[in-house]
JSON list of C-alpha atoms in Angstrom, two decimals:
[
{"chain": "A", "resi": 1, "resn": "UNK", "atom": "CA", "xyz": [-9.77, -16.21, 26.41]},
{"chain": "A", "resi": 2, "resn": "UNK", "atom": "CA", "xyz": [-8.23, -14.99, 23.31]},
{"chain": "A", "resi": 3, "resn": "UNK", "atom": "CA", "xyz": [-9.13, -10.93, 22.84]},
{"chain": "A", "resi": 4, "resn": "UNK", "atom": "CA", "xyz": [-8.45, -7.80, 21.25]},
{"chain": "A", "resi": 5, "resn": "UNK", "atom": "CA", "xyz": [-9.98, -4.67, 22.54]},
{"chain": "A", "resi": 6, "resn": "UNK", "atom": "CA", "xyz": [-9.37, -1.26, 20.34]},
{"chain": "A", "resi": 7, "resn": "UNK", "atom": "CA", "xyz": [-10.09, 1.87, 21.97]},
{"chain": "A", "resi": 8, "resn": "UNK", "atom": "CA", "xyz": [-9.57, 5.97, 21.03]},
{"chain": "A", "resi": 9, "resn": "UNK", "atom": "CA", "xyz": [-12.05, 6.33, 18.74]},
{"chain": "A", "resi": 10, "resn": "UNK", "atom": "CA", "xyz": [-14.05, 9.25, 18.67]},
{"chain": "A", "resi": 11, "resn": "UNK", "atom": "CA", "xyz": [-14.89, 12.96, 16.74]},
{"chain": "A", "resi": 12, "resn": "UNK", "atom": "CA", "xyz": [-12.35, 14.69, 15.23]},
{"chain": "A", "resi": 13, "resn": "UNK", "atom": "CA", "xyz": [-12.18, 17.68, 12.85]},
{"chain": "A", "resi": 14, "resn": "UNK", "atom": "CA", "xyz": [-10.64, 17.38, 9.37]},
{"chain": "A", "resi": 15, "resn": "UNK", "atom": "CA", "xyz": [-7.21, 17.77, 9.38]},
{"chain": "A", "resi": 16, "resn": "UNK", "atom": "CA", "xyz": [-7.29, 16.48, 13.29]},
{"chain": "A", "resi": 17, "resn": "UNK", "atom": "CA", "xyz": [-5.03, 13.32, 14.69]},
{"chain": "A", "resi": 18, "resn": "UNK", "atom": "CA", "xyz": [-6.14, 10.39, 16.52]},
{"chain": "A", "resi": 19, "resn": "UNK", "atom": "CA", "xyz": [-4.39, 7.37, 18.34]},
{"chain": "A", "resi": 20, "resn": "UNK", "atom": "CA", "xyz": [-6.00, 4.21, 18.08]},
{"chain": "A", "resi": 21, "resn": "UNK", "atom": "CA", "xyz": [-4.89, 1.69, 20.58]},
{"chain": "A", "resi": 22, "resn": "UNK", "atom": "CA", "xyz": [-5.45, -2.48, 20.57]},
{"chain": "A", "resi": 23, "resn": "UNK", "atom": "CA", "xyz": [-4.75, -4.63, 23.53]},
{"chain": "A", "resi": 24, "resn": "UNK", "atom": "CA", "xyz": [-4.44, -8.24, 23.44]},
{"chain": "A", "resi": 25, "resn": "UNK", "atom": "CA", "xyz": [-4.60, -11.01, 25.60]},
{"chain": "A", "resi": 26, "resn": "UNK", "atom": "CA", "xyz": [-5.13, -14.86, 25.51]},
{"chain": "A", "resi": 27, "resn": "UNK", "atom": "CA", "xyz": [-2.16, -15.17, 22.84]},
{"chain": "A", "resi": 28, "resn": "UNK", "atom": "CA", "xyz": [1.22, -14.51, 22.50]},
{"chain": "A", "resi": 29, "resn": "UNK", "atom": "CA", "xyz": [1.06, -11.30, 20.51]},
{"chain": "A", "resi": 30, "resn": "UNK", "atom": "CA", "xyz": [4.65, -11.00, 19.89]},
{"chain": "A", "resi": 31, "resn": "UNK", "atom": "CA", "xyz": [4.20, -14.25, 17.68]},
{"chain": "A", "resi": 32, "resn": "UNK", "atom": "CA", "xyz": [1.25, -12.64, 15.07]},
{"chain": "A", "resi": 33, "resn": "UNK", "atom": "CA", "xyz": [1.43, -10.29, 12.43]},
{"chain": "A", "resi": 34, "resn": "UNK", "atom": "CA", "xyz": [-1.38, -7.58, 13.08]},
{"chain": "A", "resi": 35, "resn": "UNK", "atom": "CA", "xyz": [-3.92, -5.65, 11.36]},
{"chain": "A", "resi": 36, "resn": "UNK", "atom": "CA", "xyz": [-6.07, -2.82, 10.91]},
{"chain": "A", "resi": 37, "resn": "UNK", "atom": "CA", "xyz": [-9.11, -3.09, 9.25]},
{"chain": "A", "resi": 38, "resn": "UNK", "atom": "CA", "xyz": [-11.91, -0.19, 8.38]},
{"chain": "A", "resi": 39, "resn": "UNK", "atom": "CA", "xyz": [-15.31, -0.15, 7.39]},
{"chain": "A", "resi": 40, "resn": "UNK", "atom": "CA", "xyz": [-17.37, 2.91, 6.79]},
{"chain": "A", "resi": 41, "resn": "UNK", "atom": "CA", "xyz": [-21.13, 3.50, 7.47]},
{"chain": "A", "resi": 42, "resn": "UNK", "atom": "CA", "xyz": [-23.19, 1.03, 5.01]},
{"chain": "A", "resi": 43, "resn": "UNK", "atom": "CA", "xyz": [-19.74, 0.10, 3.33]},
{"chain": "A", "resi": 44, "resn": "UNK", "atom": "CA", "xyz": [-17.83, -2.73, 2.93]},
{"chain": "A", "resi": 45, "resn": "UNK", "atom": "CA", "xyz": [-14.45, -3.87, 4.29]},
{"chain": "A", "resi": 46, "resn": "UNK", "atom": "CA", "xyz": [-11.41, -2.59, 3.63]},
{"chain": "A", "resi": 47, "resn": "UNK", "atom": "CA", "xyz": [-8.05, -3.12, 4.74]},
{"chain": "A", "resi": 48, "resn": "UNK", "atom": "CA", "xyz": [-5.87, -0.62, 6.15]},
{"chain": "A", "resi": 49, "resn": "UNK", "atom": "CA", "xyz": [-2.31, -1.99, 7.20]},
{"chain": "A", "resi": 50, "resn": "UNK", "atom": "CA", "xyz": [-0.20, -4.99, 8.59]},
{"chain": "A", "resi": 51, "resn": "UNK", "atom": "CA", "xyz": [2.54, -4.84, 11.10]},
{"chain": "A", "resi": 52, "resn": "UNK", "atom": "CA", "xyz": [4.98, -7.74, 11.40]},
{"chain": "A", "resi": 53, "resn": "UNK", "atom": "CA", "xyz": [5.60, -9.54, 14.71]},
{"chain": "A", "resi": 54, "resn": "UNK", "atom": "CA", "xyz": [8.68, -7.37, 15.50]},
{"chain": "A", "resi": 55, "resn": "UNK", "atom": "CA", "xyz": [7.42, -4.47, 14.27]},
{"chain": "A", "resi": 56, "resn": "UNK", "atom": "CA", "xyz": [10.22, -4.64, 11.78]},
{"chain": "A", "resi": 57, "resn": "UNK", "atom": "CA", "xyz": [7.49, -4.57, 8.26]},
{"chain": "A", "resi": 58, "resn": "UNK", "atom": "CA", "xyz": [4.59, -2.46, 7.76]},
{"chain": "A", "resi": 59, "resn": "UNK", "atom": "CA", "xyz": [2.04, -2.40, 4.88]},
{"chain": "A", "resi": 60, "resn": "UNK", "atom": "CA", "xyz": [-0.78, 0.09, 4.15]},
{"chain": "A", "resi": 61, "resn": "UNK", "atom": "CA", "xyz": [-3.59, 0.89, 1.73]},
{"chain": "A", "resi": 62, "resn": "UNK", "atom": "CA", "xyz": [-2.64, 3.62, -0.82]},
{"chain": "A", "resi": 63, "resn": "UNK", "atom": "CA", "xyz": [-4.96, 5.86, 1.09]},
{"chain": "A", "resi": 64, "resn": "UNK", "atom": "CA", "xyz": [-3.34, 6.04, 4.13]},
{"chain": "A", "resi": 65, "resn": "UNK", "atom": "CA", "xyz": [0.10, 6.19, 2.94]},
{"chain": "A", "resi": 66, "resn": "UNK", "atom": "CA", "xyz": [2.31, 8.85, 4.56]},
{"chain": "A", "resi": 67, "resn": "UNK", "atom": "CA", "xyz": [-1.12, 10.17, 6.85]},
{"chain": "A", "resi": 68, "resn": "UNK", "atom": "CA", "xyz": [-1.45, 6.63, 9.47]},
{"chain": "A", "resi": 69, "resn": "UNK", "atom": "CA", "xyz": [1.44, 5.00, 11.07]},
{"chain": "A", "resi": 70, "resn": "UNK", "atom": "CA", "xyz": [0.90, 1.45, 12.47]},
{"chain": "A", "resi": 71, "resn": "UNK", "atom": "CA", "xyz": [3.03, 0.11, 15.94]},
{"chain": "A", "resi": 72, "resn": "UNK", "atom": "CA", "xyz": [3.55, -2.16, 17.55]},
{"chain": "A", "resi": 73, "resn": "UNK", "atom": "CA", "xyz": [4.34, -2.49, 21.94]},
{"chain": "A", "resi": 74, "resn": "UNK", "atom": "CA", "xyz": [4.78, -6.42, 22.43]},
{"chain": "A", "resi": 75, "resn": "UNK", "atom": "CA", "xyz": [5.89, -5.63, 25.93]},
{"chain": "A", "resi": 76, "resn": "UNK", "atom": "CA", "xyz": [2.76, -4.02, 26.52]},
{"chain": "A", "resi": 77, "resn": "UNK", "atom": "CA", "xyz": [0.88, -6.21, 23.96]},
{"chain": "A", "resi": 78, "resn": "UNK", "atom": "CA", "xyz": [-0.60, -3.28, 22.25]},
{"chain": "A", "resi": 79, "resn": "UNK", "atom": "CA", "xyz": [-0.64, -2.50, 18.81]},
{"chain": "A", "resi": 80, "resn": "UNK", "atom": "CA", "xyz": [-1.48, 1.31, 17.56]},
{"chain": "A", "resi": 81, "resn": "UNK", "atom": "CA", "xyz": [-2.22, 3.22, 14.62]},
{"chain": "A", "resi": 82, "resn": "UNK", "atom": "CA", "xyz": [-1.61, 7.16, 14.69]},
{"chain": "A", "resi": 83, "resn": "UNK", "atom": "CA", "xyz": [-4.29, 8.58, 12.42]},
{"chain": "A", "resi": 84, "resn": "UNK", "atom": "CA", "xyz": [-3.18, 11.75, 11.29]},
{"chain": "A", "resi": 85, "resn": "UNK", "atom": "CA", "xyz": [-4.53, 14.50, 8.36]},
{"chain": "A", "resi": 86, "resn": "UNK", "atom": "CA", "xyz": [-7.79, 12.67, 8.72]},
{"chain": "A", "resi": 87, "resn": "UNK", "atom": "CA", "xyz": [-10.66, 13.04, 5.96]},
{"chain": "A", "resi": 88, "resn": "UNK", "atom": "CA", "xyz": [-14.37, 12.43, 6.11]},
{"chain": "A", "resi": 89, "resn": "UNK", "atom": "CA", "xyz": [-13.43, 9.52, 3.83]},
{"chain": "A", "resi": 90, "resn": "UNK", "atom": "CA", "xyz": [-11.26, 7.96, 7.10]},
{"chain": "A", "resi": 91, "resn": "UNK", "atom": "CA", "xyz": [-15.01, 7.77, 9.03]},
{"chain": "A", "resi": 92, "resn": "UNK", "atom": "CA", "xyz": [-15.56, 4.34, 10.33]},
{"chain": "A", "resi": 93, "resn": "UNK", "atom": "CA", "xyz": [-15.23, 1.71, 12.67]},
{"chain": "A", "resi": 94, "resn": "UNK", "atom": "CA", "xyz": [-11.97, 0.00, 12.89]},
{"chain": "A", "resi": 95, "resn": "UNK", "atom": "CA", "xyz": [-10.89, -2.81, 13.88]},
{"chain": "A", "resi": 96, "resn": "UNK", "atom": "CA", "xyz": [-8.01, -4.80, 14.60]},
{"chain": "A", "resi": 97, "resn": "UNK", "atom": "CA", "xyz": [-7.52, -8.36, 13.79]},
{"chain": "A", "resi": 98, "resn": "UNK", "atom": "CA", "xyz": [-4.69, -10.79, 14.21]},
{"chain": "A", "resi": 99, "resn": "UNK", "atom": "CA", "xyz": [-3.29, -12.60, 10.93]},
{"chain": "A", "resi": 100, "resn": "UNK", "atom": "CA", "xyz": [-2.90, -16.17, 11.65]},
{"chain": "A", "resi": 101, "resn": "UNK", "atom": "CA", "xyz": [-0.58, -18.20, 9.26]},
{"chain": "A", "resi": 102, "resn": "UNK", "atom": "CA", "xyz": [-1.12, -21.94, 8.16]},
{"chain": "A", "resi": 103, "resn": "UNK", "atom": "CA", "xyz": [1.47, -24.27, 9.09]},
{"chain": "A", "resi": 104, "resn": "UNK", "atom": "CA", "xyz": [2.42, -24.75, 5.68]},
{"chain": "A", "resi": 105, "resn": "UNK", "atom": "CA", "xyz": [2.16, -22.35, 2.72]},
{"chain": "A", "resi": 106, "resn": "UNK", "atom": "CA", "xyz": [1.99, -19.67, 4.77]},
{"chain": "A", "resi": 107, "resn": "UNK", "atom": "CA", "xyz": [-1.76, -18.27, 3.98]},
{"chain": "A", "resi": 108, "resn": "UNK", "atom": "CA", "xyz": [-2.77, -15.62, 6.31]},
{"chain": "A", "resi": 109, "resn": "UNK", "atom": "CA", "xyz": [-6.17, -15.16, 7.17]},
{"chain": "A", "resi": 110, "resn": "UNK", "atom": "CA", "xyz": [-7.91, -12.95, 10.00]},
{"chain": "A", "resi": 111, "resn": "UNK", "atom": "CA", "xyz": [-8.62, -15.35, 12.52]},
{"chain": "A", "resi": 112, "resn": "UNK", "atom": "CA", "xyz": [-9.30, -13.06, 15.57]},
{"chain": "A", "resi": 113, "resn": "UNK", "atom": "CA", "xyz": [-11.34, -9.99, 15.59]},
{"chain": "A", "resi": 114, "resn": "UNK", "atom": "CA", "xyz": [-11.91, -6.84, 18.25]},
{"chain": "A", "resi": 115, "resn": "UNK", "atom": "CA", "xyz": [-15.14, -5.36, 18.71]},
{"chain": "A", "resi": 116, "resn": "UNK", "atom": "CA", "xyz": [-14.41, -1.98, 17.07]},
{"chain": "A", "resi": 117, "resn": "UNK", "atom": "CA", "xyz": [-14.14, 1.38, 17.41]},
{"chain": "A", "resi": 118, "resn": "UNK", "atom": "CA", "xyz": [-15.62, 4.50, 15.90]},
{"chain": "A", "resi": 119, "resn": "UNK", "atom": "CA", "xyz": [-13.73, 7.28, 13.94]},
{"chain": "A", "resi": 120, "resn": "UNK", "atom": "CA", "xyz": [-16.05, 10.10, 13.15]},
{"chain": "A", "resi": 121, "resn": "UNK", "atom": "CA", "xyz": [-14.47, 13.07, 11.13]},
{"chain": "A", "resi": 122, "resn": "UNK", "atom": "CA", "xyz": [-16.38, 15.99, 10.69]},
{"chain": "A", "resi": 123, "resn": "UNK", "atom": "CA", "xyz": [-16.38, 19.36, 11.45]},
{"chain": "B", "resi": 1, "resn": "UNK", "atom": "CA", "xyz": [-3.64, -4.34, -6.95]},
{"chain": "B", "resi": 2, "resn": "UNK", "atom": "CA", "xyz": [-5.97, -7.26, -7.04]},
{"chain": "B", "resi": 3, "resn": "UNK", "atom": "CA", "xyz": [-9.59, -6.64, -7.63]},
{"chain": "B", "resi": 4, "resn": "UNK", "atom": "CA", "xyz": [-12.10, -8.87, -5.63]},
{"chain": "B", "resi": 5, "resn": "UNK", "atom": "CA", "xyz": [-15.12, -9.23, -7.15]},
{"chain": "B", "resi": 6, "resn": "UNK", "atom": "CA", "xyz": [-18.17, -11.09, -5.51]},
{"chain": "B", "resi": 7, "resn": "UNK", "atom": "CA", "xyz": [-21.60, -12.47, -6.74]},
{"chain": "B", "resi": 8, "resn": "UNK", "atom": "CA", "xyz": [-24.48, -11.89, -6.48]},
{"chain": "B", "resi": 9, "resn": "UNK", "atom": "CA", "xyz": [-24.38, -8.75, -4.48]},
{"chain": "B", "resi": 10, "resn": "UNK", "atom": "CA", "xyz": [-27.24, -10.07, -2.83]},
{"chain": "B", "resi": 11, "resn": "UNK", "atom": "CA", "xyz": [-29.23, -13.13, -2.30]},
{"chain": "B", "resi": 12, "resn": "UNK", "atom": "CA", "xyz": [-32.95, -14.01, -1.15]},
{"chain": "B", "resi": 13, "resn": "UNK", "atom": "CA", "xyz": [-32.61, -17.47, 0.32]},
{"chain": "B", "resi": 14, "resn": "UNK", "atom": "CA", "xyz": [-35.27, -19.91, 2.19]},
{"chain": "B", "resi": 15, "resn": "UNK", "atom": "CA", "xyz": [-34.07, -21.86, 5.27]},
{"chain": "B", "resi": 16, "resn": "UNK", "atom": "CA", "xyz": [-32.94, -25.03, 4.47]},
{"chain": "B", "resi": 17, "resn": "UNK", "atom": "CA", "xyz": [-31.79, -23.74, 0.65]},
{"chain": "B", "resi": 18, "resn": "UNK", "atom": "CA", "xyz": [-28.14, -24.95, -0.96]},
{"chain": "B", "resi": 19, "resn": "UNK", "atom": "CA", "xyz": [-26.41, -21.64, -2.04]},
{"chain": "B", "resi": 20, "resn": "UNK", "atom": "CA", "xyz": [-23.46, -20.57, -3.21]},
{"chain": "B", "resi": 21, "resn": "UNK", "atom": "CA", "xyz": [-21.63, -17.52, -3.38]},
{"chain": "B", "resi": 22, "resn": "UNK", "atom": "CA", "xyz": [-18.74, -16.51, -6.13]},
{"chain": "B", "resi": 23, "resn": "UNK", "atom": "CA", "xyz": [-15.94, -14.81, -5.64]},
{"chain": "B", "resi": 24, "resn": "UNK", "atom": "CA", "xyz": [-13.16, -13.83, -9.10]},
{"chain": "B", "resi": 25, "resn": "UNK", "atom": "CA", "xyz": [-9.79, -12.29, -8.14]},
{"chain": "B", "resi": 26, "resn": "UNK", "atom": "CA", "xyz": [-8.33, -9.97, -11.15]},
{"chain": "B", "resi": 27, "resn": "UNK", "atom": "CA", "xyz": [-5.32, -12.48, -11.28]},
{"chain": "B", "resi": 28, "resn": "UNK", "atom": "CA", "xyz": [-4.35, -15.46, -10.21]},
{"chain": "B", "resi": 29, "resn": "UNK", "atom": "CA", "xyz": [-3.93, -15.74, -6.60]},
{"chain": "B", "resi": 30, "resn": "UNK", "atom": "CA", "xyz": [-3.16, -19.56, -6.20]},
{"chain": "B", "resi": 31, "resn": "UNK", "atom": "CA", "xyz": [-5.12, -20.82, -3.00]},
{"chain": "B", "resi": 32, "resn": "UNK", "atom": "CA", "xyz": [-5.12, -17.49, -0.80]},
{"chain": "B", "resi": 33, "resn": "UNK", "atom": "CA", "xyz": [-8.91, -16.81, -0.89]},
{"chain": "B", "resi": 34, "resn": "UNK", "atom": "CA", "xyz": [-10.53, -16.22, 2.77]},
{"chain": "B", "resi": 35, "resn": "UNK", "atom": "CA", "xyz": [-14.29, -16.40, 3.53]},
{"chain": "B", "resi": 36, "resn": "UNK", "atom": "CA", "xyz": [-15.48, -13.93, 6.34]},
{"chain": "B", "resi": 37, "resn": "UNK", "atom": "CA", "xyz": [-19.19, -13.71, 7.73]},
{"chain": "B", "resi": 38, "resn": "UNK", "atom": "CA", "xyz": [-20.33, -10.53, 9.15]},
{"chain": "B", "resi": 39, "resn": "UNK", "atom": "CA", "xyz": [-24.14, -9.78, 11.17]},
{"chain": "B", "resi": 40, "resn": "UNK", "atom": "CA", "xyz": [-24.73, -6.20, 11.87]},
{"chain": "B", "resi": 41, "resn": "UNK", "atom": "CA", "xyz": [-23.09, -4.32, 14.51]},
{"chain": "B", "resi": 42, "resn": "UNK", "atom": "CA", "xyz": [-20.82, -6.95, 14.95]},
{"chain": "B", "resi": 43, "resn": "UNK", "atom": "CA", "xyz": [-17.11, -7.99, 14.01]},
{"chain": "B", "resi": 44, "resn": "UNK", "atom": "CA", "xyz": [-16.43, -10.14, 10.75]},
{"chain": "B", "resi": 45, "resn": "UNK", "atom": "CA", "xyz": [-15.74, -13.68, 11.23]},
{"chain": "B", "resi": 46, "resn": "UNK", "atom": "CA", "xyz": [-13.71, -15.99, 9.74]},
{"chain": "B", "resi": 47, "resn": "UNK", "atom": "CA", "xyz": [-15.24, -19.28, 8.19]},
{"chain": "B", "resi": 48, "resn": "UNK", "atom": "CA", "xyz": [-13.30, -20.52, 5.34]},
{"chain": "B", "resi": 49, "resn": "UNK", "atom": "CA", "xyz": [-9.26, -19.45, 5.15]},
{"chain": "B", "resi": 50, "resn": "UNK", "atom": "CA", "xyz": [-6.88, -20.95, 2.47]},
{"chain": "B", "resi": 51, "resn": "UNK", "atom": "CA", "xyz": [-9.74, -21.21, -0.36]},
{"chain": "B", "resi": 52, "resn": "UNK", "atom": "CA", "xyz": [-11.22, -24.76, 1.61]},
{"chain": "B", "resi": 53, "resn": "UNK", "atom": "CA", "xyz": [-10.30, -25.04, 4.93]},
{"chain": "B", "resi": 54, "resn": "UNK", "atom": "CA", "xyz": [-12.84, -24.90, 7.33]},
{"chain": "B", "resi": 55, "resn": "UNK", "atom": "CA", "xyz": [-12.18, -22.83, 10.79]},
{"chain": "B", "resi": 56, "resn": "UNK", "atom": "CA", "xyz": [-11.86, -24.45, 13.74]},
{"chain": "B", "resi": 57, "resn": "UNK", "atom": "CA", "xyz": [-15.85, -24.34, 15.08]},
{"chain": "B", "resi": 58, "resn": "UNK", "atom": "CA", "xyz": [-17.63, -23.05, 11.88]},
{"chain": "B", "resi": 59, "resn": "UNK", "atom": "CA", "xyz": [-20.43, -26.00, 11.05]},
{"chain": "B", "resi": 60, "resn": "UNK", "atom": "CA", "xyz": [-19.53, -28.21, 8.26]},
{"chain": "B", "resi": 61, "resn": "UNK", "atom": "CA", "xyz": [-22.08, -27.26, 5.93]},
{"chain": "B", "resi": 62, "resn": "UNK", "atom": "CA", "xyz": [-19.92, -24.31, 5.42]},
{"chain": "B", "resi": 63, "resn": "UNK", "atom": "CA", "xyz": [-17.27, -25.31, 2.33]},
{"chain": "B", "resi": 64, "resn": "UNK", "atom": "CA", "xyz": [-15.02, -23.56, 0.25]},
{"chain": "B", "resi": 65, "resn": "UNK", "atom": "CA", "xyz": [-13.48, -24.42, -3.37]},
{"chain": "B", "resi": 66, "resn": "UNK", "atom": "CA", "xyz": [-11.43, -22.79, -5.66]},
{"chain": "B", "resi": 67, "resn": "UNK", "atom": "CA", "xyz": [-8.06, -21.89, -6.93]},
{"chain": "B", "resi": 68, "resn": "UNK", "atom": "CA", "xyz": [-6.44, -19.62, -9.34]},
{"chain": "B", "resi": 69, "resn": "UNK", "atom": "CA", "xyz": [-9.24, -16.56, -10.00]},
{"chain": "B", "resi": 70, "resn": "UNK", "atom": "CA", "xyz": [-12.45, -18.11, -9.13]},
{"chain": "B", "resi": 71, "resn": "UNK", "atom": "CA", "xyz": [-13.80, -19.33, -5.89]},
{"chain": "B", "resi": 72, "resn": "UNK", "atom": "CA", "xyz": [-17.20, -20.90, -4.17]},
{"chain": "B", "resi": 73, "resn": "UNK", "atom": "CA", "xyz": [-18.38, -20.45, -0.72]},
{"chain": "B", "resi": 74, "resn": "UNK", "atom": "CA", "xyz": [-21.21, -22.65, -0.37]},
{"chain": "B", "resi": 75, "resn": "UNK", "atom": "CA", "xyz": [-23.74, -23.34, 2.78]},
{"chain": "B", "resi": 76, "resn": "UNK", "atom": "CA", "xyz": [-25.31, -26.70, 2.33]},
{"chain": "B", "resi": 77, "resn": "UNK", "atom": "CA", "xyz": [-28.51, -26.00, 4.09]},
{"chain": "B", "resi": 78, "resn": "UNK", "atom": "CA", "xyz": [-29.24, -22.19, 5.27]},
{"chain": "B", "resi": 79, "resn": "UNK", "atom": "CA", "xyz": [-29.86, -21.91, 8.90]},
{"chain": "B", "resi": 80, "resn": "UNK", "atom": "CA", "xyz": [-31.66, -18.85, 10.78]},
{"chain": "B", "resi": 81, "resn": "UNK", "atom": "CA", "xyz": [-28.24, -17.51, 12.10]},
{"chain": "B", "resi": 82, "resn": "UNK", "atom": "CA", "xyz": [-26.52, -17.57, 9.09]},
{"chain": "B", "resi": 83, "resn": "UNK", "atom": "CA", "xyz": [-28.70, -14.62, 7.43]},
{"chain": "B", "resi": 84, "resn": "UNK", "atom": "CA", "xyz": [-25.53, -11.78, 6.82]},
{"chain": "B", "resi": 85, "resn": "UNK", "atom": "CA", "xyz": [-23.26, -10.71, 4.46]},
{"chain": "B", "resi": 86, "resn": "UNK", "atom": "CA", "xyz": [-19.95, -12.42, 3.07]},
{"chain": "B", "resi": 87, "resn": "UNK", "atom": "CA", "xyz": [-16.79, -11.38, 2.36]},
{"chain": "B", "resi": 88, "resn": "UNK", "atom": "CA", "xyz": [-13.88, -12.85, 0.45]},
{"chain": "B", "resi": 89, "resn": "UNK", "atom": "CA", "xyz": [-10.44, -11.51, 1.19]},
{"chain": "B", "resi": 90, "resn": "UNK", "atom": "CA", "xyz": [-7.10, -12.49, -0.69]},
{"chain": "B", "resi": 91, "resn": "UNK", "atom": "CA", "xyz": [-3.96, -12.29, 0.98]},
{"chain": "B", "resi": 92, "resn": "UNK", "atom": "CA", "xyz": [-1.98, -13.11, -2.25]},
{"chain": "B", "resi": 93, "resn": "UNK", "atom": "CA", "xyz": [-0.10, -9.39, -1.71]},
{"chain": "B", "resi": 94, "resn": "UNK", "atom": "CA", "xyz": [-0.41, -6.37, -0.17]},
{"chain": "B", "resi": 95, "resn": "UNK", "atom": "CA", "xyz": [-2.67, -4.34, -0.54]},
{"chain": "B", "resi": 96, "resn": "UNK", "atom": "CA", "xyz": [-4.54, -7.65, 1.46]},
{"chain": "B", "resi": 97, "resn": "UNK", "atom": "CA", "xyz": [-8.45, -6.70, -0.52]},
{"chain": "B", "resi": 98, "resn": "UNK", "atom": "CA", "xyz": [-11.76, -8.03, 0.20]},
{"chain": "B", "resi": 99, "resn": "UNK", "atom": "CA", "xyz": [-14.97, -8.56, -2.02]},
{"chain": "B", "resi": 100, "resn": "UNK", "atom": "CA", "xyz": [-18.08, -5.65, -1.85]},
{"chain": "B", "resi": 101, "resn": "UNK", "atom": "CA", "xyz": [-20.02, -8.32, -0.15]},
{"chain": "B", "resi": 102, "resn": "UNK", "atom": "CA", "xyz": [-23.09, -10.39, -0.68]},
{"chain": "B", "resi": 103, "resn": "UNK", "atom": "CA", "xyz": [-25.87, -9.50, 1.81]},
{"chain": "B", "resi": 104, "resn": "UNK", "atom": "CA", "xyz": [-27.46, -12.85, 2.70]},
{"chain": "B", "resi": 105, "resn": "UNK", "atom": "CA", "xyz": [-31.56, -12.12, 3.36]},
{"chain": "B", "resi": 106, "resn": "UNK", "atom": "CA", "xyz": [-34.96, -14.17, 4.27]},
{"chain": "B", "resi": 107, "resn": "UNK", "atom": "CA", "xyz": [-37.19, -15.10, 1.47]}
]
């Protein structure tokens, strides 16, 4: 069965770090470009970053920039994001998705989604 | 970076009701327009990717259209389960952005 589990949410002050992990199984995650996607109590969504398959490109939201670093283990077939000089604006739950490509064209689209995980950040 | 912008923000629908959803992108963003359903407490899901394809084991009265700025989602005839809220998504370029939703609810 294809799966992604996240895990290491949790409370964490303002200013605090967090690791969020994502395992996969039932695919060959070193074939899929991965992402992180947030969405914050009674909010929309909103996308947070992309990692290539080789870990070799990374793309984030403005808002993150230079505070959450995406990663990438395809040995271990994890993917991470290291959450760090959180805000109350970075509560949520994320989740991680994998970006499936058409054959042609190449249009990505999230075709596989984890469960979620909970980032709280308050003091 | 490209503004999604969906109508209505909400919808009262009857079971058994044709509706459609809209979605405009800011600029033109060919054909790369995804359609996401989401119930509450769970994970999105993907129904329509590439402006009209339908997903692999998402019923066929789910159908997309649309190309350029403006796209439709459209469900033929509602069902009980498919009371949630929608989400388009545009992959054009990163910063990949999605819609503010359009909270599907009973009549």
């Amino acid at each position: 069965e294809v799966q992604l589990v996240e895990s290491g949410g949790g409370l964490v002050q303002p200013g605090g770090s967090l690791r969020l992990s994502c395992a996969a199984s039932g695919f060959t995650f070193s074939r899929y470009w991965m992402s992180w996607v947030r969405q914050a109590p009674g909010k929309g969504l909103e996308w947070v970053a992309n990692i290539k398959e080789d870990g070799s490109e990374k793309y984030y939201v403005d808002s993150v920039k230079g505070r959450f670093t995406i990663s990438r283990d395809n040995a271990k077939n994890s993917m991470y994001l290291q959450m760090n000089s959180l805000r109350a604006e970075d509560t949520a739950v994320y989740y991680c998705a994998r970006a499936a490509i058409t054959v042609t064209s190449y249009y990505y689209f999230m075709d596989v989604w984890g469960k979620g995980t909970t980032v709280t950040v308050s003091s | 970076d490209i503004q999604m912008t969906q109508s209505p923000s909400s919808l009262s629908a009857s079971v058994g009701d044709r509706v459609t959803i809209t979605c405009r992108a800011s600029q033109g963003i060919s054909s790369y327009l995804n359609w996401y359903q989401q119930k509450p407490g769970k994970a999105p899901k993907v129904l329509i990717f590439a402006a009209s394809s339908l997903q692999s084991g998402v019923p066929s009265r789910f159908s997309g259209g649309g190309s350029g700025t403006d796209f439709t989602l459209t469900i033929s005839s509602l069902q009980p389960e498919d009371f949630a809220t929608y989400y388009c998504q545009q992959s054009y370029s990163v910063p990949w952005t999605f819609g503010q939703g359009t909270k599907m609810e009973i009549k």
